[in-house]
Coordinates of C-alpha atoms in Angstrom, one line a residue:
M1297 CA 28.6 -43.5 9.3
A1298 CA 31.8 -43.4 7.1
A1299 CA 30.3 -45.6 4.5
K1300 CA 27.2 -43.3 4.1
S1301 CA 29.2 -40.1 3.6
V1302 CA 31.3 -41.9 1.2
A1303 CA 28.3 -43.0 -0.8
T1304 CA 26.9 -39.4 -0.7
T1305 CA 30.3 -37.9 -1.7
A1306 CA 30.4 -40.7 -4.8
R1307 CA 26.8 -39.5 -5.8
T1308 CA 27.9 -35.8 -5.6
W1309 CA 30.9 -36.4 -7.9
G1310 CA 29.0 -38.2 -10.4
W1311 CA 26.3 -35.6 -10.6
L1312 CA 28.9 -33.0 -11.2
C1313 CA 30.8 -35.1 -13.7
L1314 CA 27.5 -35.5 -15.6
R1315 CA 26.7 -31.7 -15.4
R1316 CA 30.0 -30.8 -16.9
S1317 CA 29.6 -33.2 -19.6
S1318 CA 26.0 -32.0 -20.6
P1319 CA 25.9 -30.0 -24.0
K1320 CA 23.4 -27.6 -22.5
D1321 CA 25.4 -26.3 -19.3
P1322 CA 25.6 -22.6 -20.0
L1323 CA 28.9 -22.6 -18.8
M1324 CA 30.2 -25.2 -21.2
Q1325 CA 28.3 -23.1 -24.1
C1326 CA 30.4 -20.2 -23.2
L1327 CA 33.8 -22.0 -23.1
A1328 CA 33.1 -23.9 -26.4
P1329 CA 34.3 -21.5 -28.6
K1330 CA 37.4 -20.8 -26.7
L1331 CA 38.2 -24.6 -25.9
S1332 CA 37.4 -25.5 -29.8
R1333 CA 39.8 -26.1 -32.3
S1334 CA 40.3 -24.1 -35.4
M1335 CA 38.8 -26.1 -38.5
A1336 CA 40.5 -23.5 -40.8
T1337 CA 43.6 -25.0 -43.0
E1338 CA 46.6 -22.6 -43.7
A1339 CA 47.5 -22.2 -47.4
P1340 CA 51.1 -21.6 -48.4
M1341 CA 51.8 -17.9 -49.6
P1342 CA 52.6 -17.7 -53.2
E1343 CA 56.2 -16.5 -54.2
P1344 CA 56.9 -12.9 -54.6
E1345 CA 57.9 -13.5 -58.5
Q1346 CA 54.7 -15.4 -59.4
L1347 CA 52.2 -12.8 -57.3
Q1348 CA 54.1 -9.8 -59.4
A1349 CA 53.4 -11.7 -62.3
D1350 CA 49.6 -12.4 -61.6
I1351 CA 49.2 -8.8 -60.8
D1352 CA 50.7 -7.5 -64.2
T1353 CA 48.8 -10.0 -66.2
H1354 CA 45.6 -8.7 -64.6
L1355 CA 46.3 -5.0 -65.1
N1356 CA 47.3 -5.5 -68.7
S1357 CA 44.0 -7.5 -69.3
S1358 CA 41.8 -4.9 -67.5
I1359 CA 43.0 -1.8 -69.0
T1360 CA 41.5 -0.7 -72.5
P1361 CA 42.6 2.5 -74.2
V1362 CA 39.4 5.1 -73.9
A1363 CA 38.8 7.0 -77.2
F1364 CA 38.8 10.7 -76.6
R1365 CA 35.5 12.5 -77.0
P1366 CA 35.6 16.0 -77.9
P1367 CA 33.1 18.4 -75.8
P1368 CA 29.7 18.6 -77.2
K1369 CA 29.4 21.9 -79.5
I1370 CA 27.5 24.4 -77.8
P1371 CA 24.4 25.7 -80.1
D1372 CA 24.3 29.3 -81.1
V1373 CA 21.4 31.5 -80.8
L1374 CA 20.6 34.0 -83.5
T1375 CA 20.3 37.9 -83.1
T1376 CA 19.6 40.9 -85.4
I1377 CA 21.6 44.0 -85.4
Y1378 CA 19.5 47.3 -86.1
S1379 CA 20.6 50.8 -87.2
F1380 CA 19.9 53.4 -84.6
P1381 CA 17.5 55.6 -84.5
A1382 CA 15.6 54.2 -87.9
M1383 CA 15.7 50.7 -86.4
E1384 CA 16.0 48.9 -89.8
P1385 CA 17.6 45.2 -89.7
L1386 CA 21.2 45.2 -91.0
R1387 CA 22.7 41.6 -90.6
F1388 CA 22.3 39.0 -88.3
V1389 CA 25.0 37.4 -85.7
H1390 CA 25.4 34.2 -83.5
Y1391 CA 26.2 34.1 -79.8
P1392 CA 26.7 30.9 -78.2
A1393 CA 23.7 29.6 -76.1
N1394 CA 26.0 29.8 -72.9
H1395 CA 25.9 33.4 -73.3
L1396 CA 22.6 34.6 -74.2
H1397 CA 20.4 31.4 -73.9
L1398 CA 20.9 30.3 -70.0
P1399 CA 18.3 29.1 -67.9
L1400 CA 16.4 31.4 -65.4
R1401 CA 18.2 31.5 -62.1
R1402 CA 16.5 33.7 -59.7
D1403 CA 18.8 32.9 -56.7
I1404 CA 21.9 33.8 -58.5
L1405 CA 20.5 37.0 -59.8
H1406 CA 19.1 37.9 -56.1
R1407 CA 22.8 37.5 -54.9
A1408 CA 24.2 39.4 -57.4
V1409 CA 21.8 42.4 -56.8
V1410 CA 22.6 42.3 -53.3
F1411 CA 26.3 41.9 -53.8
E1412 CA 26.1 45.3 -55.8
G1413 CA 23.8 47.0 -53.4
D1414 CA 26.0 46.3 -50.5
A1415 CA 29.3 47.6 -52.6
T1416 CA 27.5 50.7 -52.9
R1417 CA 26.6 51.7 -49.4
Q1418 CA 29.0 54.3 -47.9
G1419 CA 29.0 53.1 -44.3
T1420 CA 29.9 56.7 -43.1
A1421 CA 27.1 57.2 -40.5
S1422 CA 28.9 58.1 -37.3
T1423 CA 27.8 59.4 -33.6
K1424 CA 29.8 60.4 -30.7
W1425 CA 29.7 58.2 -27.4
R1426 CA 29.6 60.1 -24.2
N1427 CA 33.7 59.8 -24.2
D1428 CA 33.7 61.5 -27.2
V1429 CA 31.3 64.6 -26.3
H1430 CA 33.2 67.8 -25.3
G1431 CA 32.5 68.6 -21.7
S1432 CA 33.2 68.5 -17.9
G1433 CA 33.0 64.9 -16.4
A1434 CA 31.8 66.4 -13.0
K1435 CA 28.8 65.1 -11.3
I1436 CA 25.8 67.1 -11.9
R1437 CA 24.2 66.8 -8.4
P1438 CA 24.7 64.9 -5.3
Q1439 CA 24.0 60.9 -5.5
K1440 CA 21.7 61.4 -2.4
G1441 CA 19.7 63.9 -0.7
T1442 CA 18.0 65.7 -3.5
G1443 CA 15.1 63.3 -4.1
R1444 CA 15.6 63.1 -7.5
A1445 CA 17.1 60.1 -9.8
R1446 CA 20.8 59.3 -9.8
L1447 CA 22.8 61.3 -12.4
G1448 CA 26.3 61.5 -13.6
D1449 CA 28.0 64.1 -15.8
K1450 CA 26.2 66.0 -18.6
K1451 CA 27.7 63.8 -21.4
S1452 CA 25.2 61.1 -20.1
P1453 CA 23.0 59.5 -23.0
M1454 CA 20.1 60.3 -21.1
L1455 CA 20.6 64.0 -21.2
R1456 CA 20.1 66.3 -24.2
G1457 CA 23.4 67.2 -25.7
G1458 CA 25.1 63.9 -24.5
G1459 CA 26.3 61.0 -26.2
V1460 CA 24.4 58.6 -28.2
A1461 CA 24.2 55.2 -26.7
F1462 CA 24.8 52.3 -29.4
G1463 CA 24.9 54.6 -32.1
P1464 CA 26.4 53.6 -35.6
H1465 CA 30.0 54.1 -36.5
P1466 CA 31.8 53.9 -39.8
R1467 CA 31.7 50.3 -41.0
D1468 CA 32.1 48.4 -44.3
F1469 CA 28.7 47.0 -45.5
S1470 CA 30.4 45.3 -48.5
T1471 CA 29.9 41.3 -48.9
K1472 CA 31.7 38.9 -50.9
L1473 CA 30.4 36.8 -53.8
P1474 CA 32.4 34.3 -55.9
K1475 CA 33.6 35.9 -59.3
K1476 CA 32.2 33.0 -61.2
M1477 CA 28.8 33.1 -59.9
Y1478 CA 28.7 37.0 -60.4
D1479 CA 29.7 36.3 -63.9
L1480 CA 27.1 33.8 -64.3
A1481 CA 24.4 36.4 -63.1
W1482 CA 25.5 38.8 -65.7
R1483 CA 24.8 36.1 -68.7
T1484 CA 21.7 35.0 -66.8
A1485 CA 20.1 38.4 -66.8
L1486 CA 21.2 39.0 -70.5
S1487 CA 19.7 35.7 -71.2
Y1488 CA 16.4 36.3 -69.3
R1489 CA 16.1 39.6 -71.8
Y1490 CA 16.9 38.0 -74.9
R1491 CA 14.3 35.2 -74.3
R1492 CA 11.4 38.0 -73.7
G1493 CA 12.5 39.9 -76.6
E1494 CA 13.8 42.7 -74.5
L1495 CA 17.5 42.8 -75.6
I1496 CA 17.7 45.0 -78.6
L1497 CA 21.2 44.8 -80.3
V1498 CA 22.2 48.0 -82.3
E1499 CA 25.0 49.2 -84.4
D1500 CA 28.2 50.8 -83.0
G1501 CA 28.1 54.5 -82.5
V1502 CA 24.5 55.4 -81.2
E1503 CA 24.0 59.1 -81.4
I1504 CA 21.5 61.8 -82.5
E1505 CA 21.7 65.0 -84.2
M1506 CA 20.9 67.2 -81.4
N1507 CA 21.0 67.3 -77.8
E1508 CA 17.5 68.3 -77.3
P1509 CA 15.3 66.3 -75.2
R1510 CA 12.4 66.5 -77.9
W1511 CA 14.4 64.4 -80.2
I1512 CA 15.2 61.4 -78.0
K1513 CA 11.3 61.6 -76.9
Q1514 CA 10.3 61.4 -80.3
I1515 CA 12.5 58.4 -80.9
M1516 CA 11.4 56.5 -77.8
E1517 CA 7.6 57.2 -78.4
R1518 CA 7.9 56.2 -82.1
N1519 CA 9.7 52.6 -81.1
H1520 CA 7.4 52.2 -78.3
W1521 CA 10.4 52.4 -75.8
G1522 CA 9.1 55.2 -73.7
N1523 CA 7.3 55.6 -70.3
A1524 CA 4.1 54.5 -71.5
D1525 CA 6.0 50.9 -72.5
G1526 CA 8.2 50.4 -69.1
R1527 CA 11.0 52.9 -70.1
S1528 CA 14.2 51.5 -71.6
L1529 CA 18.1 51.4 -70.9
I1530 CA 20.5 52.4 -73.6
V1531 CA 24.1 51.1 -73.1
T1532 CA 26.8 52.4 -75.2
K1533 CA 30.4 51.6 -75.4
G1534 CA 31.5 55.1 -74.8
V1535 CA 30.1 58.5 -73.8
R1536 CA 27.8 60.1 -76.6
E1537 CA 27.5 63.9 -75.8
N1538 CA 24.4 64.6 -77.5
L1539 CA 22.5 61.4 -76.6
F1540 CA 23.6 61.9 -72.9
Q1541 CA 22.5 65.3 -72.7
A1542 CA 19.2 64.5 -74.1
I1543 CA 18.3 61.8 -71.8
A1544 CA 19.3 63.6 -69.0
G1545 CA 15.9 66.1 -70.0
A1546 CA 13.8 63.1 -70.7
G1547 CA 14.6 60.7 -67.8
E1548 CA 10.7 59.6 -67.6
H1549 CA 11.4 57.5 -70.8
G1550 CA 14.9 55.9 -69.8
R1551 CA 18.2 56.1 -68.9
V1552 CA 21.7 55.7 -70.9
K1553 CA 24.7 54.3 -69.4
T1554 CA 28.4 53.2 -70.7
E1555 CA 29.5 49.6 -70.5
D1556 CA 31.7 50.4 -67.4
D1557 CA 28.7 51.7 -65.6
V1558 CA 25.9 49.2 -66.0
D1559 CA 25.4 46.3 -63.4
V1560 CA 23.2 43.3 -63.0
K1561 CA 20.4 45.5 -61.4
D1562 CA 20.3 47.9 -64.3
L1563 CA 19.9 44.9 -66.7
L1564 CA 16.6 43.9 -64.9
E1565 CA 15.1 47.2 -63.8
L1566 CA 13.8 48.8 -66.8
G1567 CA 11.5 47.2 -69.5
R1568 CA 14.2 46.5 -72.4
I1569 CA 17.7 47.1 -73.3
I1570 CA 19.1 48.6 -76.2
I1571 CA 22.8 48.0 -76.6
E1572 CA 25.8 48.4 -79.0
R1573 CA 27.3 45.2 -80.3
S1574 CA 30.6 46.2 -79.0
A1575 CA 29.3 47.0 -75.5
L1576 CA 27.5 43.8 -75.5
D1577 CA 30.6 41.9 -76.6
G1578 CA 32.8 43.4 -74.0
I1579 CA 30.5 42.4 -71.0
L1580 CA 30.3 38.9 -72.3
K1581 CA 34.2 38.9 -72.5
D1582 CA 34.5 40.5 -69.1
H1583 CA 32.1 38.0 -67.5
S1584 CA 32.9 34.6 -68.7
S1585 CA 35.3 33.6 -66.2
D1586 CA 33.3 30.4 -65.4
L1587 CA 33.5 29.3 -69.1
N1588 CA 37.5 29.3 -69.4
R1589 CA 37.6 25.5 -68.5
T1590 CA 40.5 23.4 -69.4
V1591 CA 39.3 20.3 -71.4
P1592 CA 40.4 16.8 -69.6
T1593 CA 42.3 14.8 -72.3
A1594 CA 43.2 11.4 -72.1
I1595 CA 47.1 10.7 -71.4
Y1596 CA 48.9 7.5 -72.6
S1597 CA 52.4 6.8 -71.4

């Protein structure tokens, strides 16, 4: 009996040894990476002096001097200056293309017009809440027993002469717009007018002899600037007494404004723009902040 148990134990021990030595055993496969010895060999680190010398050699060989290239020259656009009101050509002037020949950007023009409209809103509308209305705070009728609806004092918003529920109060409607984007909108509007032939540049000192509306009406109709041709906007550097008084009586043909009173909406609203050269130069000078960039230059030590 004892011999039989010893033989059984020997067979079991042999089966376990064979099981452990089998390469397909899941346990051996899991433990194999941990029990295996790394075959990687360690290389000795170079000396600090040699490492620094190699770095300096690599940097000196990889850096090459870069020749400085000036920014590309911006082409100019040609504009004719006319005399007013005869409209005879006097001379030609050149303006940079980034002033009067920019591509149309409807999104920027829309943001500029909305920005100007928000800035002009007064925001003074005001109503009184029930606490602001003058009157007694006593209850009008008992809470129960009358058969009618519950009601508080006479300043309730449900009663005539009471407060206004959720009424408007003074507020600021103005919004913000980056200055460079606003300046770009100005030059985009002028460029749009220039490409369509609707920007007419005249000599400084636009004025008429008399302040009667019939004078400006004749000028508008003869040059096809009047109501039948889409009206016109005249922009001057300063106030011209006769011209301003005459346009006031002939508003159906156009408007006249000084350089300081014009905005982007005015440049896009009417059929064309008749502008003095000094006024145009002032507008372009005041709205070119996005063009004043410092050109990067190469610096060698």
